[in-house]
mmCIF file of C-alpha atoms in Angstrom:
data_model
loop_
_atom_site.group_PDB
_atom_site.id
_atom_site.type_symbol
_atom_site.label_atom_id
_atom_site.label_comp_id
_atom_site.label_asym_id
_atom_site.label_seq_id
_atom_site.Cartn_x
_atom_site.Cartn_y
_atom_site.Cartn_z
ATOM 1 C CA MET A 1 -72.592 -14.655 27.530
ATOM 2 C CA LYS A 2 -71.699 -11.872 29.931
ATOM 3 C CA ARG A 3 -69.865 -14.309 32.178
ATOM 4 C CA ALA A 4 -67.822 -15.576 29.192
ATOM 5 C CA LEU A 5 -66.870 -12.058 28.204
ATOM 6 C CA LEU A 6 -65.968 -11.225 31.765
ATOM 7 C CA TRP A 7 -63.814 -14.362 31.984
ATOM 8 C CA LEU A 8 -62.068 -13.500 28.707
ATOM 9 C CA LEU A 9 -61.449 -9.968 29.924
ATOM 10 C CA MET A 10 -59.938 -11.270 33.140
ATOM 11 C CA VAL A 11 -57.684 -13.645 31.180
ATOM 12 C CA LEU A 12 -56.499 -10.815 28.962
ATOM 13 C CA LEU A 13 -55.920 -8.559 31.974
ATOM 14 C CA PHE A 14 -53.979 -11.290 33.746
ATOM 15 C CA THR A 15 -51.903 -11.964 30.637
ATOM 16 C CA ALA A 16 -51.165 -8.264 30.269
ATOM 17 C CA LEU A 17 -50.111 -8.064 33.915
ATOM 18 C CA VAL A 18 -47.832 -11.082 33.501
ATOM 19 C CA LEU A 19 -46.283 -9.735 30.296
ATOM 20 C CA GLY A 20 -45.937 -6.273 31.773
ATOM 21 C CA GLY A 21 -44.350 -7.709 34.881
ATOM 22 C CA ALA A 22 -41.973 -9.788 32.783
ATOM 23 C CA LEU A 23 -41.054 -6.822 30.618
ATOM 24 C CA GLY A 24 -40.584 -4.689 33.689
ATOM 25 C CA PHE A 25 -38.423 -7.351 35.289
ATOM 26 C CA PHE A 26 -36.192 -7.691 32.250
ATOM 27 C CA TYR A 27 -36.131 -3.920 31.693
ATOM 28 C CA TYR A 28 -34.970 -3.108 35.214
ATOM 29 C CA SER A 29 -32.688 -6.124 35.307
ATOM 30 C CA THR A 30 -30.809 -4.538 32.438
ATOM 31 C CA ASN A 31 -28.375 -2.182 34.120
ATOM 32 C CA GLU A 32 -24.981 -0.521 33.711
ATOM 33 C CA ASP A 33 -23.250 -3.817 34.383
ATOM 34 C CA ASP A 34 -24.520 -4.881 30.959
ATOM 35 C CA LEU A 35 -22.755 -2.046 29.115
ATOM 36 C CA PRO A 36 -20.230 -3.208 26.487
ATOM 37 C CA ALA A 37 -16.545 -3.531 27.306
ATOM 38 C CA ALA A 38 -14.822 -0.170 27.395
ATOM 39 C CA ASN A 39 -11.193 -1.075 26.735
ATOM 40 C CA VAL A 40 -9.726 1.035 23.917
ATOM 41 C CA THR A 41 -6.030 1.340 23.029
ATOM 42 C CA LEU A 42 -4.378 4.252 21.185
ATOM 43 C CA ALA A 43 -0.780 3.984 19.963
ATOM 44 C CA GLY A 44 -0.296 0.980 22.254
ATOM 45 C CA GLN A 45 -1.514 2.904 25.311
ATOM 46 C CA PRO A 46 -4.761 1.751 27.000
ATOM 47 C CA LEU A 47 -7.487 4.324 27.605
ATOM 48 C CA THR A 48 -8.832 2.789 30.784
ATOM 49 C CA GLU A 49 -11.416 5.370 31.793
ATOM 50 C CA ALA A 50 -14.139 6.934 29.659
ATOM 51 C CA ALA A 51 -15.003 10.588 30.261
ATOM 52 C CA GLY A 52 -18.654 9.844 29.514
ATOM 53 C CA TYR A 53 -20.961 7.550 27.589
ATOM 54 C CA GLN A 54 -24.281 7.288 25.781
ATOM 55 C CA TRP A 55 -25.699 3.769 25.282
ATOM 56 C CA GLU A 56 -28.994 2.128 24.485
ATOM 57 C CA LEU A 57 -29.225 -1.522 25.551
ATOM 58 C CA PRO A 58 -31.759 -3.909 23.991
ATOM 59 C CA VAL A 59 -34.266 -5.635 26.263
ATOM 60 C CA LEU A 60 -35.637 -8.994 25.085
ATOM 61 C CA GLY A 61 -33.736 -8.773 21.804
ATOM 62 C CA GLY A 62 -34.863 -5.219 21.070
ATOM 63 C CA VAL A 63 -38.539 -5.323 22.110
ATOM 64 C CA LEU A 64 -37.635 -2.517 24.507
ATOM 65 C CA TRP A 65 -34.566 -0.337 24.861
ATOM 66 C CA ARG A 66 -33.068 1.087 28.022
ATOM 67 C CA GLU A 67 -30.841 4.163 27.845
ATOM 68 C CA PHE A 68 -27.809 4.848 30.001
ATOM 69 C CA SER A 69 -25.753 8.022 29.811
ATOM 70 C CA LEU A 70 -23.073 9.929 31.615
ATOM 71 C CA SER A 71 -22.278 13.502 30.606
ATOM 72 C CA PRO A 72 -18.620 13.819 29.612
ATOM 73 C CA SER A 73 -16.343 15.423 32.170
ATOM 74 C CA LEU A 74 -13.703 17.962 31.250
ATOM 75 C CA ALA A 75 -10.944 15.603 32.322
ATOM 76 C CA SER A 76 -8.381 14.662 29.665
ATOM 77 C CA VAL A 77 -5.889 11.812 30.005
ATOM 78 C CA GLU A 78 -2.214 12.604 29.417
ATOM 79 C CA LEU A 79 -0.590 9.982 27.191
ATOM 80 C CA GLU A 80 3.057 9.235 26.587
ATOM 81 C CA PRO A 81 4.544 10.933 23.483
ATOM 82 C CA VAL A 82 3.683 9.299 20.166
ATOM 83 C CA THR A 83 6.797 8.588 18.131
ATOM 84 C CA THR A 84 5.170 7.108 15.020
ATOM 85 C CA PRO A 85 3.539 9.010 12.130
ATOM 86 C CA SER A 86 0.172 7.408 12.864
ATOM 87 C CA ALA A 87 -1.468 6.189 16.074
ATOM 88 C CA ALA A 88 -3.129 2.790 15.804
ATOM 89 C CA LEU A 89 -6.573 2.554 17.415
ATOM 90 C CA GLU A 90 -7.699 -0.802 18.822
ATOM 91 C CA LEU A 91 -11.374 -1.120 19.755
ATOM 92 C CA ALA A 92 -13.032 -3.402 22.271
ATOM 93 C CA GLU A 93 -15.130 -6.329 21.088
ATOM 94 C CA GLY A 94 -18.517 -5.104 19.933
ATOM 95 C CA MET A 95 -17.268 -1.710 18.806
ATOM 96 C CA THR A 96 -17.056 -0.998 15.076
ATOM 97 C CA ALA A 97 -14.906 1.243 12.917
ATOM 98 C CA ASP A 98 -17.896 2.950 11.281
ATOM 99 C CA GLY A 99 -19.523 3.495 14.692
ATOM 100 C CA THR A 100 -16.443 5.209 16.103
ATOM 101 C CA LEU A 101 -15.740 8.909 15.504
ATOM 102 C CA LEU A 102 -12.535 10.813 16.241
ATOM 103 C CA THR A 103 -11.768 14.525 16.395
ATOM 104 C CA LEU A 104 -8.117 15.584 16.569
ATOM 105 C CA LYS A 105 -7.123 19.191 17.266
ATOM 106 C CA THR A 106 -3.816 20.997 17.470
ATOM 107 C CA ALA A 107 -2.763 22.944 20.542
ATOM 108 C CA GLY A 108 -4.121 26.031 18.783
ATOM 109 C CA GLY A 109 -7.576 24.463 18.408
ATOM 110 C CA VAL A 110 -7.331 23.767 14.666
ATOM 111 C CA THR A 111 -9.043 20.538 13.614
ATOM 112 C CA ALA A 112 -6.430 18.233 12.072
ATOM 113 C CA PHE A 113 -8.731 15.224 11.646
ATOM 114 C CA GLU A 114 -12.422 14.456 11.922
ATOM 115 C CA GLY A 115 -13.824 11.132 10.771
ATOM 116 C CA THR A 116 -14.411 7.467 11.484
ATOM 117 C CA ALA A 117 -11.971 4.924 12.851
ATOM 118 C CA ALA A 118 -11.761 3.423 9.352
ATOM 119 C CA GLU A 119 -10.547 6.791 8.015
ATOM 120 C CA TRP A 120 -8.218 7.259 10.994
ATOM 121 C CA LYS A 121 -6.369 4.127 9.905
ATOM 122 C CA ASN A 122 -4.900 6.007 6.916
ATOM 123 C CA PHE A 123 -4.249 9.276 8.758
ATOM 124 C CA THR A 124 -0.744 10.537 9.550
ATOM 125 C CA PHE A 125 0.018 13.498 11.767
ATOM 126 C CA PRO A 126 0.802 16.606 9.719
ATOM 127 C CA ARG A 127 3.606 17.786 12.037
ATOM 128 C CA ASN A 128 5.201 17.332 15.443
ATOM 129 C CA GLY A 129 3.595 19.074 18.397
ATOM 130 C CA GLU A 130 0.823 18.827 20.986
ATOM 131 C CA TYR A 131 -2.618 17.426 20.113
ATOM 132 C CA SER A 132 -5.920 16.782 21.860
ATOM 133 C CA LEU A 133 -8.105 13.880 20.744
ATOM 134 C CA THR A 134 -11.750 13.071 21.422
ATOM 135 C CA ILE A 135 -12.863 9.514 20.634
ATOM 136 C CA LYS A 136 -16.487 8.401 20.582
ATOM 137 C CA ALA A 137 -15.933 4.659 20.388
ATOM 138 C CA GLY A 138 -18.942 2.407 19.928
ATOM 139 C CA ARG A 139 -21.381 1.070 17.396
ATOM 140 C CA GLN A 140 -24.310 2.399 15.403
ATOM 141 C CA ALA A 141 -27.887 1.176 15.829
ATOM 142 C CA SER A 142 -28.959 -1.700 13.574
ATOM 143 C CA ASP A 143 -32.383 -2.940 12.538
ATOM 144 C CA ARG A 144 -31.209 -6.544 12.813
ATOM 145 C CA ARG A 145 -32.670 -8.936 15.380
ATOM 146 C CA PRO A 146 -31.558 -9.790 17.936
ATOM 147 C CA ALA A 147 -30.521 -6.199 18.457
ATOM 148 C CA LYS A 148 -27.123 -5.208 19.842
ATOM 149 C CA PRO A 149 -26.142 -2.288 22.079
ATOM 150 C CA ALA A 150 -25.855 1.034 20.242
ATOM 151 C CA GLY A 151 -23.977 4.097 21.422
ATOM 152 C CA TYR A 152 -20.484 5.084 22.433
ATOM 153 C CA TYR A 153 -17.957 5.743 25.150
ATOM 154 C CA GLN A 154 -16.277 9.134 24.992
ATOM 155 C CA TYR A 155 -12.533 9.335 25.641
ATOM 156 C CA GLN A 156 -10.494 12.526 25.862
ATOM 157 C CA CYS A 157 -6.728 12.586 25.811
ATOM 158 C CA ARG A 158 -3.742 14.818 25.117
ATOM 159 C CA PHE A 159 -0.340 13.848 23.808
ATOM 160 C CA TRP A 160 2.748 15.115 22.047
ATOM 161 C CA VAL A 161 3.832 13.827 18.646
ATOM 162 C CA ASN A 162 7.588 13.560 18.309
ATOM 163 C CA VAL A 163 8.511 11.691 15.129
ATOM 164 C CA GLN A 164 11.978 11.575 13.589
ATOM 165 C CA PRO A 165 12.280 10.142 10.056
ATOM 166 C CA THR A 166 14.678 7.274 9.397
ATOM 167 C CA LEU A 167 16.171 5.850 6.214
ATOM 168 C CA THR A 168 16.333 2.091 5.646
ATOM 169 C CA LEU A 169 17.758 0.184 2.685
ATOM 170 C CA SER A 170 16.345 -3.274 2.019
ATOM 171 C CA THR A 171 19.956 -4.450 1.855
ATOM 172 C CA ARG A 172 23.330 -2.836 2.517
ATOM 173 C CA GLN A 173 25.059 -4.976 -0.135
ATOM 174 C CA ALA A 174 23.817 -5.397 -3.693
ATOM 175 C CA ALA A 175 25.079 -7.012 -6.858
ATOM 176 C CA GLN A 176 25.041 -5.495 -10.322
ATOM 177 C CA GLY A 177 21.570 -5.961 -11.813
ATOM 178 C CA ASP A 178 19.779 -5.773 -8.429
ATOM 179 C CA VAL A 179 17.053 -3.424 -7.231
ATOM 180 C CA VAL A 180 17.371 -1.958 -3.729
ATOM 181 C CA ALA A 181 14.319 -0.663 -1.845
ATOM 182 C CA VAL A 182 14.764 2.734 -0.180
ATOM 183 C CA TYR A 183 12.346 3.176 2.743
ATOM 184 C CA VAL A 184 11.778 6.460 4.559
ATOM 185 C CA SER A 185 9.761 5.823 7.730
ATOM 186 C CA GLY A 186 8.485 8.365 10.223
ATOM 187 C CA ALA A 187 7.491 10.779 7.447
ATOM 188 C CA LEU A 188 4.855 13.143 8.800
ATOM 189 C CA GLY A 189 2.200 14.192 6.335
ATOM 190 C CA ALA A 190 2.926 11.142 4.158
ATOM 191 C CA GLY A 191 1.021 11.327 0.918
ATOM 192 C CA GLY A 192 2.048 14.937 0.315
ATOM 193 C CA THR A 193 5.275 15.988 -1.373
ATOM 194 C CA PRO A 194 7.488 12.912 -1.839
ATOM 195 C CA PRO A 195 11.132 12.953 -0.767
ATOM 196 C CA THR A 196 13.956 13.225 -3.256
ATOM 197 C CA ALA A 197 16.983 10.954 -3.456
ATOM 198 C CA GLN A 198 20.478 11.525 -4.718
ATOM 199 C CA CYS A 199 22.723 8.603 -5.673
ATOM 200 C CA ASP A 200 25.209 8.006 -8.473
ATOM 201 C CA LEU A 201 23.532 4.663 -9.196
ATOM 202 C CA GLY A 202 20.346 6.133 -10.654
ATOM 203 C CA PRO A 203 16.941 7.666 -9.993
ATOM 204 C CA VAL A 204 14.528 6.717 -7.198
ATOM 205 C CA TRP A 205 10.752 6.950 -7.615
ATOM 206 C CA PHE A 206 8.939 7.040 -4.255
ATOM 207 C CA ARG A 207 5.470 5.688 -3.506
ATOM 208 C CA PRO A 208 3.527 6.602 -0.334
ATOM 209 C CA THR A 209 3.024 4.103 2.483
ATOM 210 C CA GLN A 210 1.005 4.516 5.661
ATOM 211 C CA ASN A 211 4.029 5.686 7.653
ATOM 212 C CA GLY A 212 6.368 7.046 5.021
ATOM 213 C CA TRP A 213 7.686 6.526 1.501
ATOM 214 C CA LEU A 214 9.129 3.584 -0.401
ATOM 215 C CA GLY A 215 11.303 3.912 -3.501
ATOM 216 C CA TYR A 216 13.398 1.677 -5.729
ATOM 217 C CA LEU A 217 17.053 2.202 -6.620
ATOM 218 C CA PRO A 218 18.478 0.424 -9.701
ATOM 219 C CA VAL A 219 21.973 -1.092 -9.663
ATOM 220 C CA THR A 220 22.681 -1.527 -13.348
ATOM 221 C CA TYR A 221 25.049 -4.063 -14.961
ATOM 222 C CA ASN A 222 27.972 -1.651 -15.396
ATOM 223 C CA ALA A 223 27.822 0.096 -12.009
ATOM 224 C CA GLU A 224 31.345 0.081 -10.584
ATOM 225 C CA GLY A 225 31.892 -1.992 -7.469
ATOM 226 C CA GLY A 226 32.323 -0.065 -4.224
ATOM 227 C CA ASP A 227 30.403 2.090 -1.759
ATOM 228 C CA TYR A 228 27.679 4.524 -2.799
ATOM 229 C CA GLU A 229 26.056 7.204 -0.656
ATOM 230 C CA VAL A 230 22.257 7.328 -0.812
ATOM 231 C CA THR A 231 20.991 10.727 0.356
ATOM 232 C CA VAL A 232 17.277 11.379 0.828
ATOM 233 C CA THR A 233 15.832 14.836 1.437
ATOM 234 C CA LEU A 234 12.453 15.057 3.165
ATOM 235 C CA ALA A 235 11.264 18.605 3.799
ATOM 236 C CA ASP A 236 14.210 20.134 5.771
ATOM 237 C CA THR A 237 15.679 16.760 6.818
ATOM 238 C CA ASN A 238 18.564 15.037 5.054
ATOM 239 C CA LEU A 239 19.054 11.316 5.624
ATOM 240 C CA SER A 240 21.855 9.147 4.299
ATOM 241 C CA ALA A 241 22.912 5.508 4.088
ATOM 242 C CA THR A 242 25.744 3.637 2.401
ATOM 243 C CA LEU A 243 25.184 0.891 -0.161
ATOM 244 C CA SER A 244 28.014 -1.444 -1.156
ATOM 245 C CA VAL A 245 27.909 -2.761 -4.725
ATOM 246 C CA ARG A 246 29.754 -5.908 -5.689
ATOM 247 C CA SER A 247 30.681 -6.892 -9.214
ATOM 248 C CA THR A 248 29.042 -9.805 -10.999
ATOM 249 C CA GLU A 249 30.731 -12.278 -13.317
ATOM 250 C CA TYR A 250 29.048 -12.028 -16.723
ATOM 251 C CA SER A 251 29.435 -14.368 -19.670
ATOM 252 C CA SER A 252 30.478 -13.511 -23.217
ATOM 253 C CA VAL A 253 28.160 -13.977 -26.207
ATOM 254 C CA GLN A 254 28.923 -13.890 -29.915
ATOM 255 C CA VAL A 255 26.550 -11.714 -31.931
ATOM 256 C CA SER A 256 26.359 -10.591 -35.514
ATOM 257 C CA SER A 257 25.717 -6.948 -36.244
ATOM 258 C CA GLY A 258 22.536 -6.254 -38.182
ATOM 259 C CA SER A 259 21.855 -3.685 -40.838
ATOM 260 C CA SER A 260 18.969 -2.158 -38.843
ATOM 261 C CA ALA A 261 21.254 -0.083 -36.581
ATOM 262 C CA THR A 262 21.368 2.904 -38.901
ATOM 263 C CA ALA A 263 21.504 6.501 -37.766
ATOM 264 C CA GLU A 264 17.866 6.887 -38.794
ATOM 265 C CA ALA A 265 16.817 3.783 -36.856
ATOM 266 C CA ASN A 266 18.717 4.911 -33.772
ATOM 267 C CA GLU A 267 17.144 8.369 -33.894
ATOM 268 C CA GLU A 268 13.647 6.901 -34.256
ATOM 269 C CA PHE A 269 14.309 4.652 -31.247
ATOM 270 C CA ARG A 270 15.552 7.542 -29.114
ATOM 271 C CA ARG A 271 12.502 9.668 -29.898
ATOM 272 C CA ALA A 272 10.028 6.857 -29.153
ATOM 273 C CA ILE A 273 11.673 5.054 -26.233
ATOM 274 C CA TRP A 274 14.050 7.386 -24.436
ATOM 275 C CA ALA A 275 11.206 9.834 -23.899
ATOM 276 C CA LEU A 276 9.492 7.191 -21.724
ATOM 277 C CA TYR A 277 12.315 6.967 -19.178
ATOM 278 C CA ASP A 278 11.153 9.987 -17.154
ATOM 279 C CA GLN A 279 7.427 9.415 -17.563
ATOM 280 C CA GLY A 280 5.100 7.631 -15.137
ATOM 281 C CA SER A 281 3.509 7.942 -11.718
ATOM 282 C CA ASN A 282 4.281 7.093 -8.085
ATOM 283 C CA GLU A 283 1.735 4.285 -8.164
ATOM 284 C CA ALA A 284 3.064 0.712 -8.096
ATOM 285 C CA ARG A 285 0.919 -1.615 -10.198
ATOM 286 C CA TRP A 286 2.800 -4.907 -9.839
ATOM 287 C CA THR A 287 2.148 -7.487 -7.105
ATOM 288 C CA GLY A 288 4.372 -10.495 -6.585
ATOM 289 C CA ALA A 289 7.053 -11.913 -8.845
ATOM 290 C CA PHE A 290 7.265 -10.981 -12.530
ATOM 291 C CA GLN A 291 6.679 -13.583 -15.247
ATOM 292 C CA TYR A 292 8.788 -14.294 -18.303
ATOM 293 C CA PRO A 293 7.061 -12.535 -21.242
ATOM 294 C CA ALA A 294 6.414 -15.900 -22.976
ATOM 295 C CA GLN A 295 6.064 -19.467 -21.752
ATOM 296 C CA GLY A 296 8.501 -22.246 -22.521
ATOM 297 C CA THR A 297 11.408 -19.886 -23.164
ATOM 298 C CA SER A 298 15.120 -20.402 -22.721
ATOM 299 C CA ILE A 299 17.768 -17.733 -22.301
ATOM 300 C CA PHE A 300 19.774 -17.103 -25.444
ATOM 301 C CA GLN A 301 21.566 -13.965 -24.260
ATOM 302 C CA PRO A 302 21.761 -13.265 -20.505
ATOM 303 C CA TYR A 303 21.531 -9.829 -18.925
ATOM 304 C CA GLY A 304 24.855 -8.022 -18.622
ATOM 305 C CA ALA A 305 26.657 -10.329 -21.079
ATOM 306 C CA TYR A 306 29.718 -9.058 -22.933
ATOM 307 C CA LEU A 307 28.848 -9.001 -26.639
ATOM 308 C CA TYR A 308 31.392 -9.740 -29.346
ATOM 309 C CA ASP A 309 31.134 -9.674 -33.112
ATOM 310 C CA GLY A 310 34.002 -11.968 -33.880
ATOM 311 C CA GLU A 311 36.949 -10.463 -31.996
ATOM 312 C CA THR A 312 35.385 -7.007 -31.853
ATOM 313 C CA SER A 313 33.565 -5.846 -28.728
ATOM 314 C CA ALA A 314 29.927 -4.992 -29.450
ATOM 315 C CA GLY A 315 29.067 -3.649 -25.982
ATOM 316 C CA ARG A 316 27.012 -5.109 -23.122
ATOM 317 C CA ALA A 317 23.511 -6.597 -22.917
ATOM 318 C CA ALA A 318 21.098 -4.412 -20.977
ATOM 319 C CA ASN A 319 18.374 -7.015 -21.486
ATOM 320 C CA LEU A 320 17.517 -10.687 -21.781
ATOM 321 C CA THR A 321 17.142 -12.313 -25.182
ATOM 322 C CA LEU A 322 14.772 -15.267 -24.948
ATOM 323 C CA LEU A 323 14.319 -18.158 -27.353
ATOM 324 C CA CYS A 324 10.587 -18.806 -27.679
ATOM 325 C CA PRO A 325 8.610 -21.775 -29.046
ATOM 326 C CA GLU A 326 6.904 -21.275 -32.369
ATOM 327 C CA ASN A 327 3.771 -19.102 -32.138
ATOM 328 C CA ALA A 328 4.328 -18.531 -28.400
ATOM 329 C CA LEU A 329 2.003 -15.966 -26.847
ATOM 330 C CA ALA A 330 3.753 -12.805 -25.691
ATOM 331 C CA ILE A 331 2.418 -11.727 -22.290
ATOM 332 C CA SER A 332 2.784 -8.834 -19.870
ATOM 333 C CA PRO A 333 5.408 -9.735 -17.216
ATOM 334 C CA ALA A 334 3.390 -7.907 -14.542
ATOM 335 C CA ALA A 335 0.380 -5.637 -14.224
ATOM 336 C CA GLY A 336 0.750 -2.150 -15.656
ATOM 337 C CA ARG A 337 -0.297 0.354 -18.269
ATOM 338 C CA VAL A 338 0.689 0.166 -21.926
ATOM 339 C CA ALA A 339 3.038 3.112 -22.464
ATOM 340 C CA TYR A 340 3.957 2.387 -26.089
ATOM 341 C CA VAL A 341 2.844 0.127 -28.937
ATOM 342 C CA GLY A 342 4.410 0.306 -32.373
ATOM 343 C CA GLU A 343 6.933 -0.921 -34.886
ATOM 344 C CA LEU A 344 10.439 0.542 -34.868
ATOM 345 C CA LYS A 345 13.190 0.045 -37.434
ATOM 346 C CA LEU A 346 15.687 -0.865 -34.708
ATOM 347 C CA THR A 347 13.595 -3.212 -32.547
ATOM 348 C CA GLY A 348 10.664 -4.301 -34.736
ATOM 349 C CA ASN A 349 7.296 -4.714 -33.054
ATOM 350 C CA THR A 350 7.705 -3.074 -29.663
ATOM 351 C CA VAL A 351 5.558 -2.948 -26.509
ATOM 352 C CA VAL A 352 6.380 -0.980 -23.358
ATOM 353 C CA ILE A 353 4.521 -1.732 -20.113
ATOM 354 C CA ASP A 354 4.671 0.851 -17.316
ATOM 355 C CA HIS A 355 4.514 -0.998 -13.975
ATOM 356 C CA GLY A 356 4.720 2.235 -11.945
ATOM 357 C CA CYS A 357 7.382 3.918 -9.789
ATOM 358 C CA GLY A 358 9.630 4.268 -12.831
ATOM 359 C CA VAL A 359 9.654 0.494 -13.493
ATOM 360 C CA LYS A 360 8.941 -0.429 -17.124
ATOM 361 C CA SER A 361 9.203 -3.587 -19.230
ATOM 362 C CA TYR A 362 10.427 -3.091 -22.792
ATOM 363 C CA LEU A 363 9.572 -5.955 -25.157
ATOM 364 C CA PHE A 364 11.311 -5.886 -28.522
ATOM 365 C CA GLY A 365 11.062 -8.104 -31.588
ATOM 366 C CA LEU A 366 7.501 -9.412 -31.306
ATOM 367 C CA GLU A 367 6.258 -11.205 -34.385
ATOM 368 C CA SER A 368 2.899 -9.459 -34.061
ATOM 369 C CA ILE A 369 0.941 -7.289 -31.627
ATOM 370 C CA SER A 370 -2.789 -7.678 -30.996
ATOM 371 C CA GLY A 371 -5.521 -6.649 -28.573
ATOM 372 C CA ILE A 372 -3.753 -3.718 -26.904
ATOM 373 C CA ALA A 373 -3.307 -0.003 -27.429
ATOM 374 C CA THR A 374 -1.334 2.754 -25.734
ATOM 375 C CA GLY A 375 -3.000 3.687 -22.448
ATOM 376 C CA ASP A 376 -4.606 0.273 -21.849
ATOM 377 C CA GLU A 377 -4.362 -1.292 -18.393
ATOM 378 C CA VAL A 378 -3.028 -4.856 -18.551
ATOM 379 C CA THR A 379 -2.835 -7.611 -15.973
ATOM 380 C CA ALA A 380 0.059 -9.964 -15.309
ATOM 381 C CA GLY A 381 0.061 -12.679 -17.966
ATOM 382 C CA GLN A 382 -2.283 -10.829 -20.328
ATOM 383 C CA GLY A 383 -1.639 -11.561 -23.998
ATOM 384 C CA LEU A 384 0.074 -8.899 -26.093
ATOM 385 C CA GLY A 385 0.559 -10.749 -29.383
ATOM 386 C CA ILE A 386 2.894 -13.444 -30.796
ATOM 387 C CA ALA A 387 6.416 -13.488 -29.351
ATOM 388 C CA GLY A 388 8.432 -14.576 -32.356
ATOM 389 C CA ARG A 389 11.530 -16.765 -32.241
ATOM 390 C CA LYS A 390 13.713 -14.296 -30.301
ATOM 391 C CA LEU A 391 12.063 -11.976 -27.810
ATOM 392 C CA ILE A 392 14.064 -9.256 -26.085
ATOM 393 C CA TRP A 393 12.972 -8.278 -22.547
ATOM 394 C CA GLU A 394 14.439 -5.232 -20.896
ATOM 395 C CA VAL A 395 13.459 -3.775 -17.492
ATOM 396 C CA ARG A 396 14.468 -0.272 -16.515
ATOM 397 C CA ILE A 397 13.896 1.997 -13.533
ATOM 398 C CA GLY A 398 14.048 5.384 -15.136
ATOM 399 C CA ASN A 399 16.892 5.088 -17.598
ATOM 400 C CA LYS A 400 18.842 2.398 -15.721
ATOM 401 C CA SER A 401 18.404 -1.266 -16.608
ATOM 402 C CA VAL A 402 18.180 -4.086 -14.051
ATOM 403 C CA ASN A 403 18.249 -7.853 -14.424
ATOM 404 C CA PRO A 404 14.741 -9.062 -15.436
ATOM 405 C CA GLN A 405 15.607 -12.644 -14.476
ATOM 406 C CA LYS A 406 15.954 -11.649 -10.806
ATOM 407 C CA LEU A 407 12.468 -10.133 -10.824
ATOM 408 C CA THR A 408 10.962 -13.511 -11.724
ATOM 409 C CA ARG A 409 12.217 -14.929 -8.411
ATOM 410 C CA GLY A 410 10.106 -12.610 -6.240
ATOM 411 C CA GLY A 411 11.260 -12.814 -2.636
ATOM 412 C CA SER A 412 11.293 -10.034 -0.046
ATOM 413 C CA ASP A 413 13.900 -7.659 -1.446
ATOM 414 C CA GLY A 414 13.979 -4.956 -4.076
ATOM 415 C CA LEU A 415 10.638 -4.432 -5.797
ATOM 416 C CA PHE A 416 9.025 -6.883 -3.359
ATOM 417 C CA TYR A 417 10.240 -5.336 -0.105
ATOM 418 C CA ARG A 418 7.512 -4.846 2.534
ATOM 419 C CA PRO A 419 8.283 -2.535 5.471
ATOM 420 C CA VAL A 420 7.632 -4.176 8.836
ATOM 421 C CA GLY A 421 4.599 -2.652 10.550
ATOM 422 C CA ASP A 422 3.693 -0.466 7.575
ATOM 423 C CA GLU A 423 1.075 -0.752 4.888
ATOM 424 C CA LEU A 424 1.632 -0.010 1.234
ATOM 425 C CA ARG A 425 -0.783 2.231 -0.605
#
């Protein structure tokens, strides 16, 4: 019995020595050559040398951990000036955005940013000048198996920010009925006070982007052909560009005047609808091309058409009049918020959808309205009621109408313009 116990004890001791030797071998075989890649790029400039590091490397999938560290030096790398409102950070493989921390300070030592790499992505420099940046780029510990290295490399750098804003129009030539995107890039502190624009064509509502501001300028049906100056003021900087407007050939349509256009009806319409022109937010709710506000429609009266009652001029069409199938569902042309629901003497059952940035769809002459109320959020294609035989669709930016038919084509211009290298918010 004693010999059996002694033999078992020797086996256990031998096994422990083997395991301990194996663990020791793997532990000491794990060295600094096994540290993760350290290549990090800021604003297109590689940070090739870390000032220090703190890493724990897993041994045998996390059975043991071996720590490696180097106290950060005081050295700081001088980078080339940054000429963009934000500085893109690219991490090496194995590093994560939530495991990377950045601290940005001004030359006076004031902290301008402190947060993760994910938060840094949406940060823009508040002003031009000198900055110092400390980056702890790495990954956090995880309880997953097999375990992965946890820790960080510390980088320290200094650089100047020298950003000059620029003004870009999505096109330099536009036709009557178009929408032109107005893009201000290089706007420091984007997300704060938006710029203002002056142009005889109409108002511009700006939305923030990662590197600036994006607004939309309406070119209505009766804008005179010729050159227009677009002037944008951002803080103390004035920027300008010239937009050429060309005339469009519009058709003529015979109409018959109705008895609803009384002074009382007109006044009711002005109080209910005109008040909406200046209301809204800088948030853009639409994505992609607009839809016609009912399916299976045909155009009865095109946008911009010259209207005649017999031989007498009855004005111009600031909208589309659509012929709809019987009992056709009226739908929202794009995502937005219901700004008005009601029945007006002049336009009958009326729905107004606010798509953001001053862009609104006005739907007049619905047979019935159902399932919506003022203030509701609606999605593109969501039902609003029954369209009726003739449905009027008008789109305005502020108080200026644009051609709704063009918005159904989508594309890359106007309301669908996407700045190169920028991200919309």
